[in-house]
XYZ file of C-alpha atoms in Angstrom:
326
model
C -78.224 -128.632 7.875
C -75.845 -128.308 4.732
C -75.095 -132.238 3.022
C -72.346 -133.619 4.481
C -69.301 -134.668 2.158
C -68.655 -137.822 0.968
C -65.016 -138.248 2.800
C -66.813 -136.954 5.942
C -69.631 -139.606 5.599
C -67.157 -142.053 5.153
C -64.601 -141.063 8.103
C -68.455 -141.026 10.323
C -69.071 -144.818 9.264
C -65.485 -145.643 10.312
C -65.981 -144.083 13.188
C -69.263 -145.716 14.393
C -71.073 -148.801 13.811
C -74.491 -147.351 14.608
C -75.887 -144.869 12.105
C -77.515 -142.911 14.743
C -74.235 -142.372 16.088
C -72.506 -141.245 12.976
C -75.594 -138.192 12.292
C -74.985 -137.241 15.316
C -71.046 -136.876 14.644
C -71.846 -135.769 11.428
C -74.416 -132.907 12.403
C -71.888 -131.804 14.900
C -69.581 -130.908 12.466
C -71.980 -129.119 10.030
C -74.014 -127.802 12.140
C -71.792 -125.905 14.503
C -73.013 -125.239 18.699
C -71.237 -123.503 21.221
C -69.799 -125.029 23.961
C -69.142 -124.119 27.535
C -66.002 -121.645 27.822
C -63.137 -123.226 30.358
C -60.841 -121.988 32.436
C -57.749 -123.036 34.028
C -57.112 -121.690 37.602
C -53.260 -120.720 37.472
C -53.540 -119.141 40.712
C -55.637 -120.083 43.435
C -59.480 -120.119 42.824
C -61.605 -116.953 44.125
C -63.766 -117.665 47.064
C -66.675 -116.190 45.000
C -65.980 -117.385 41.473
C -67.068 -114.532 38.899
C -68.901 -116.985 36.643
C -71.576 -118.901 36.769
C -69.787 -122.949 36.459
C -71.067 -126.070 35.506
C -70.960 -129.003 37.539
C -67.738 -130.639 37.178
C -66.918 -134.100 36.008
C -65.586 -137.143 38.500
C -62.259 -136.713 37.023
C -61.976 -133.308 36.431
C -59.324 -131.349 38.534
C -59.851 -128.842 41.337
C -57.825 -126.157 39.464
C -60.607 -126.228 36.197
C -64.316 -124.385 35.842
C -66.072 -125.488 32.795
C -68.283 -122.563 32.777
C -71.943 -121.472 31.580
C -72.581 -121.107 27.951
C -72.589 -117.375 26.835
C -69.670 -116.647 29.882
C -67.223 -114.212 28.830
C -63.486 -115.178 30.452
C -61.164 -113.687 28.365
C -62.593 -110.071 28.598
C -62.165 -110.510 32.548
C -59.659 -108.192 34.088
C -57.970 -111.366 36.031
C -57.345 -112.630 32.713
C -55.200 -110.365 31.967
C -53.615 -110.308 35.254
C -52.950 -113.795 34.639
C -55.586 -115.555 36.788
C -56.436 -118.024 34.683
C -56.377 -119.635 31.181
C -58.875 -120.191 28.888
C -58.986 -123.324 26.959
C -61.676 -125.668 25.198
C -62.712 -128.633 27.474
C -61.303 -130.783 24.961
C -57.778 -129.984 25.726
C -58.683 -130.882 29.239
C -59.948 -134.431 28.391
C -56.406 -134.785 26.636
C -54.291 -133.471 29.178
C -56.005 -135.234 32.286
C -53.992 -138.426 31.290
C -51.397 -136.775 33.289
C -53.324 -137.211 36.058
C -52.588 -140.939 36.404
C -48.738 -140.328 36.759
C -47.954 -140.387 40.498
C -44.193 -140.166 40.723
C -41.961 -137.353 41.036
C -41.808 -135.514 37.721
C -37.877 -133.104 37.493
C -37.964 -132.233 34.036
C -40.875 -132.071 31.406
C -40.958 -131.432 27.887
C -43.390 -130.029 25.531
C -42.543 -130.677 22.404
C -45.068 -128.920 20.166
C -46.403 -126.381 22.886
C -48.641 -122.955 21.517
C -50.403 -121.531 21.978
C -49.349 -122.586 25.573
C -52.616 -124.768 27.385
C -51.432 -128.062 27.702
C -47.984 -126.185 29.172
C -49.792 -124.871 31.315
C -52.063 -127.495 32.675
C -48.924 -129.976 33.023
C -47.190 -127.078 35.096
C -50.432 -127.139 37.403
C -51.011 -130.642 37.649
C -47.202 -131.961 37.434
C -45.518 -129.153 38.928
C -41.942 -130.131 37.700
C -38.969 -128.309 38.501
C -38.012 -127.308 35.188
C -40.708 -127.186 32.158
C -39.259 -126.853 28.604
C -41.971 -125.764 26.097
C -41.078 -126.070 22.094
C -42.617 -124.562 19.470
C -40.723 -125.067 15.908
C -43.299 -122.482 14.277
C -41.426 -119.899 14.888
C -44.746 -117.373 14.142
C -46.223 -119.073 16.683
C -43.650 -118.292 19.779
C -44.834 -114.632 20.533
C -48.001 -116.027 21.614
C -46.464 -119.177 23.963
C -44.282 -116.707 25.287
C -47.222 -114.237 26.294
C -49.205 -116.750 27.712
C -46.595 -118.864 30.026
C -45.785 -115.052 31.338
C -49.233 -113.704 31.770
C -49.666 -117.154 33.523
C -46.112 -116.719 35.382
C -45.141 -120.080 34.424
C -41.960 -121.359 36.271
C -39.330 -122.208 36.188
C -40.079 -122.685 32.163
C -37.640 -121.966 29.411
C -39.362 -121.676 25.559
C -36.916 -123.115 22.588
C -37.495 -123.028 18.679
C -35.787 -125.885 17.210
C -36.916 -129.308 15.050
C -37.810 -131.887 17.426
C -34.783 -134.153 15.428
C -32.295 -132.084 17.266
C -33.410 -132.581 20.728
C -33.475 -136.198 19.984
C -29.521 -136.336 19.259
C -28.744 -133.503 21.819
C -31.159 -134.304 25.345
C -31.813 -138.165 25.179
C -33.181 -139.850 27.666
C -33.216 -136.782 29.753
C -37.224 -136.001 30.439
C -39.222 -137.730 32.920
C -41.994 -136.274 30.897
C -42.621 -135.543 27.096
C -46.167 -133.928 25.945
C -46.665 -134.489 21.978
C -49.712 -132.746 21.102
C -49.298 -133.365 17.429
C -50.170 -131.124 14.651
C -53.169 -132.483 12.588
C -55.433 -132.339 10.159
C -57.508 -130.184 12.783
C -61.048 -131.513 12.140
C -62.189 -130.657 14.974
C -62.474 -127.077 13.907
C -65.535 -127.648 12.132
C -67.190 -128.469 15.435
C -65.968 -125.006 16.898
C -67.464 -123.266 13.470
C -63.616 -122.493 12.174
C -62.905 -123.857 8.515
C -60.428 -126.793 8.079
C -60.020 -126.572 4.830
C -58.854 -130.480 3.108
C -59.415 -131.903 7.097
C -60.608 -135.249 5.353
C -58.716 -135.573 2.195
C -56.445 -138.108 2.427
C -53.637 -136.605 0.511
C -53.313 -134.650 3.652
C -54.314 -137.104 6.326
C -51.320 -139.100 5.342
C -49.079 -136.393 5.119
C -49.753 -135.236 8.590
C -49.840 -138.782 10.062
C -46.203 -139.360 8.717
C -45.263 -135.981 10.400
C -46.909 -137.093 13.790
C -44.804 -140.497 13.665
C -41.739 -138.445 12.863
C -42.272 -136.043 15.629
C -43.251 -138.980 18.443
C -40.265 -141.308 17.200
C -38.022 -138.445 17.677
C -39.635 -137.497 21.349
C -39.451 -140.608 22.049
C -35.690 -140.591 22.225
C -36.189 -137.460 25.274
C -37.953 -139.763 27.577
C -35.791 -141.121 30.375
C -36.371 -144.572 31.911
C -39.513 -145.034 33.924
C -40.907 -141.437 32.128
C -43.771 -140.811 30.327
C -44.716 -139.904 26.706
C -48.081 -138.503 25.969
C -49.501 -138.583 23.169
C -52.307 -135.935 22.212
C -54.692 -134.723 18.563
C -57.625 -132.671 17.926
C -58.747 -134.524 14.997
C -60.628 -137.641 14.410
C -59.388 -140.059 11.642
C -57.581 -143.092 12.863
C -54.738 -143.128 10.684
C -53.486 -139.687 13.348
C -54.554 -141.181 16.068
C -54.902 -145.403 16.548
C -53.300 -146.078 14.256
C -50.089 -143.791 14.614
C -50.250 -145.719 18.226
C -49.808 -148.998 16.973
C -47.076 -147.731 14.757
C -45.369 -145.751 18.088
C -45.498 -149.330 20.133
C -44.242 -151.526 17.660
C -41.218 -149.518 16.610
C -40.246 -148.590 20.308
C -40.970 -151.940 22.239
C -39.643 -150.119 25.340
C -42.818 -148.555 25.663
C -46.022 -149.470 27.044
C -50.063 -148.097 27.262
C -50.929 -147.164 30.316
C -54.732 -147.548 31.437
C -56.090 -144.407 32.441
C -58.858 -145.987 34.797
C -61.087 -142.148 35.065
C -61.603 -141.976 30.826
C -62.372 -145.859 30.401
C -66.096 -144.900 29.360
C -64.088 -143.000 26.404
C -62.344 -145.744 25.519
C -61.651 -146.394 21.533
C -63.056 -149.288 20.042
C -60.868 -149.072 16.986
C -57.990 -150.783 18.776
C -57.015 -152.772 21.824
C -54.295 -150.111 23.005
C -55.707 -148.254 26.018
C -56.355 -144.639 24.335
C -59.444 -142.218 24.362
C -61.749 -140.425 22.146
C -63.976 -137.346 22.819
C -66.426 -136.451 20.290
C -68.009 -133.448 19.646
C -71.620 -134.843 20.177
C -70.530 -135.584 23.735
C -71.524 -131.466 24.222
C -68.523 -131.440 26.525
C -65.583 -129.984 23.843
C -64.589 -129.893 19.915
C -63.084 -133.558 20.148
C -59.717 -135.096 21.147
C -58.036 -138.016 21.512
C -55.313 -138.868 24.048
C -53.334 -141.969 24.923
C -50.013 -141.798 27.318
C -47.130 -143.974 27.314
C -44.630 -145.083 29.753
C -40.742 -145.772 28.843
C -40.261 -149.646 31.272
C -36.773 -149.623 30.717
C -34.519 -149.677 33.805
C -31.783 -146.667 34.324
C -31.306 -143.380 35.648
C -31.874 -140.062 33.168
C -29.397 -138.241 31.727
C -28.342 -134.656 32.547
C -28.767 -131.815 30.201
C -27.058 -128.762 29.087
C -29.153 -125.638 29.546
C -26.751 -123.365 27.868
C -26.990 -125.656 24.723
C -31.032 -124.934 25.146
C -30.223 -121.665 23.460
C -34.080 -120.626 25.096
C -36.146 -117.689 23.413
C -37.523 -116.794 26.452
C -36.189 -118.158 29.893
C -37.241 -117.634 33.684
C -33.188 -116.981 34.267
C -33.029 -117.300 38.172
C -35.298 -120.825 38.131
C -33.539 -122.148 35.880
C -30.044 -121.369 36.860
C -31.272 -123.165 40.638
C -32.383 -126.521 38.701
C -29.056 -126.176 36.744
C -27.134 -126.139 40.215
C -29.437 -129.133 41.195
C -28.379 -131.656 39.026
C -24.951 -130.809 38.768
């Protein structure tokens, strides 16, 4: 096992009191293992599954194999006919916050949405009427786009714009807003990728002032009584606790809610309900998920689809939810 840095060591002793905890953290990040492929059923599971699965988790959903190491998914025909999607685990510990949320969702938002999973596991789970997935990376839109139609995700519409301008031009308009913020991607390491500067703190502050920027302005989307999520793949607090506490105490409006099937993952770096998976759990890279729910009293305001100005939309959908709410 190659010696671990000193900003890693020191991001490990943050992270865990006990030291047998932090070699284990550490050797997962050095010391790359596979971990079992996943899938996300899109379309209703096969009678005979063609892999071999592991046993699921209480919480996990019917719609989601987390399959036998050395399982090949992607090179399966009904992947490419759009069967399923293929995602870490991790994304699925993230995403299953959603799973608390009872009410009637009409409109969701994704604000920072390739390559397309956590889309497409609110479509499944939420099953809105009208799904709006952003991506401001405008390199990154070819492969959102292929993946919400190989999935035949509707009624969706895709957008490429700032997340600043959907705060002035769609407040208070989602029952729904996913922020799965860009990071510092540790978590990476754990999958064997590089992440090069993941612990310097140069750019651990720069992307934590991002992530408040982009949740502040989501923030502004969510309609009374609707949900914000908040989602990373990385593991220093100042992305993920502590960009939390900053989200609560400059929008009072909002409250934690408890997510009663990940309180075993609960962090012990704050007193916010909000959860950590760790790569030396075996069950994904890492994540860390908390979801928030707008308490003020109102009703949500209508938006303008033509001003969407979509990249890709699912015309006929999306012209019926139009009619809906006018």
């Amino acid at each position: 096992m190659d010696k671990p840095s000193n900003l890693l060591l020191k991001l490990s002793r943050r992270l865990f009191e006990n030291s047998e905890n932090q070699e284990q953290f550490i050797a997962a990040l050095i010391n790359p293992q596979p971990f079992s492929p996943c899938i996300l059923w899109c379309q209703q599971k096969l009678d005979v599954s063609p892999f071999s699965v592991e046993v699921p988790m209480s919480w996990q959903p019917y719609f989601i194999d987390r399959l036998c190491l050395g399982e090949k998914p992607g090179k399966h025909p009904l992947h490419t006919q759009g069967y399923y999607y293929c995602l870490d685990f991790s994304s699925v510990f993230a995403a299953s916050s959603l799973l608390t949320i009872s009410q009637s969702i009409k409109l969701v938002f994704d604000m920072c949405a390739a390559p397309g999973g956590k889309s497409v596991f609110t479509w499944r789970t939420i099953k809105p009427d009208l799904l709006i997935s952003n991506e401001v990376i405008g390199k990154r839109l070819g492969m959102l786009i292929s993946n919400l139609k190989r999935c035949h995700i509707n009624p969706c519409v895709v957008v490429n714009r700032d997340s600043s301008i959907f705060a002035e031009t769609m407040p208070l308009s989602s029952n729904l807003v996913l922020v799965d913020a860009p990071c510092s991607g540790q978590s990476l390491l754990a999958k064997g990728e590089k992440a090069d500067g993941c612990f310097h703190p140069t750019n651990i502050n720069k992307c934590a002032n991002r992530q408040k920027r982009i949740i502040a302005n989501s923030a502004q989307l969510v309609a009374p009584q609707g949900y914000l999520a908040y989602m990373t793949c990385t593991y220093s607090p100042e992305e993920n606790e502590q960009v939390c506490e900053w989200f609560l105490a400059r929008f009072p409006q909002f409250q934690a809610v408890a997510v009663s099937h990940l309180q075993e993952y609960q962090s012990h770096l704050t007193q916010i309900p909000c959860y950590r998976l760790f790569p030396q759990d075996r069950l994904g890279a890492g994540a860390f998920t908390a979801l928030f729910k707008n308490i003020d009293e109102g009703d949500e305001k209508e938006i303008d689809l033509d001003a969407l100005s979509g990249v890709w939309v699912n015309t006929k959908k999306v012209r019926d939810f139009s009619e809906s709410i006018v």
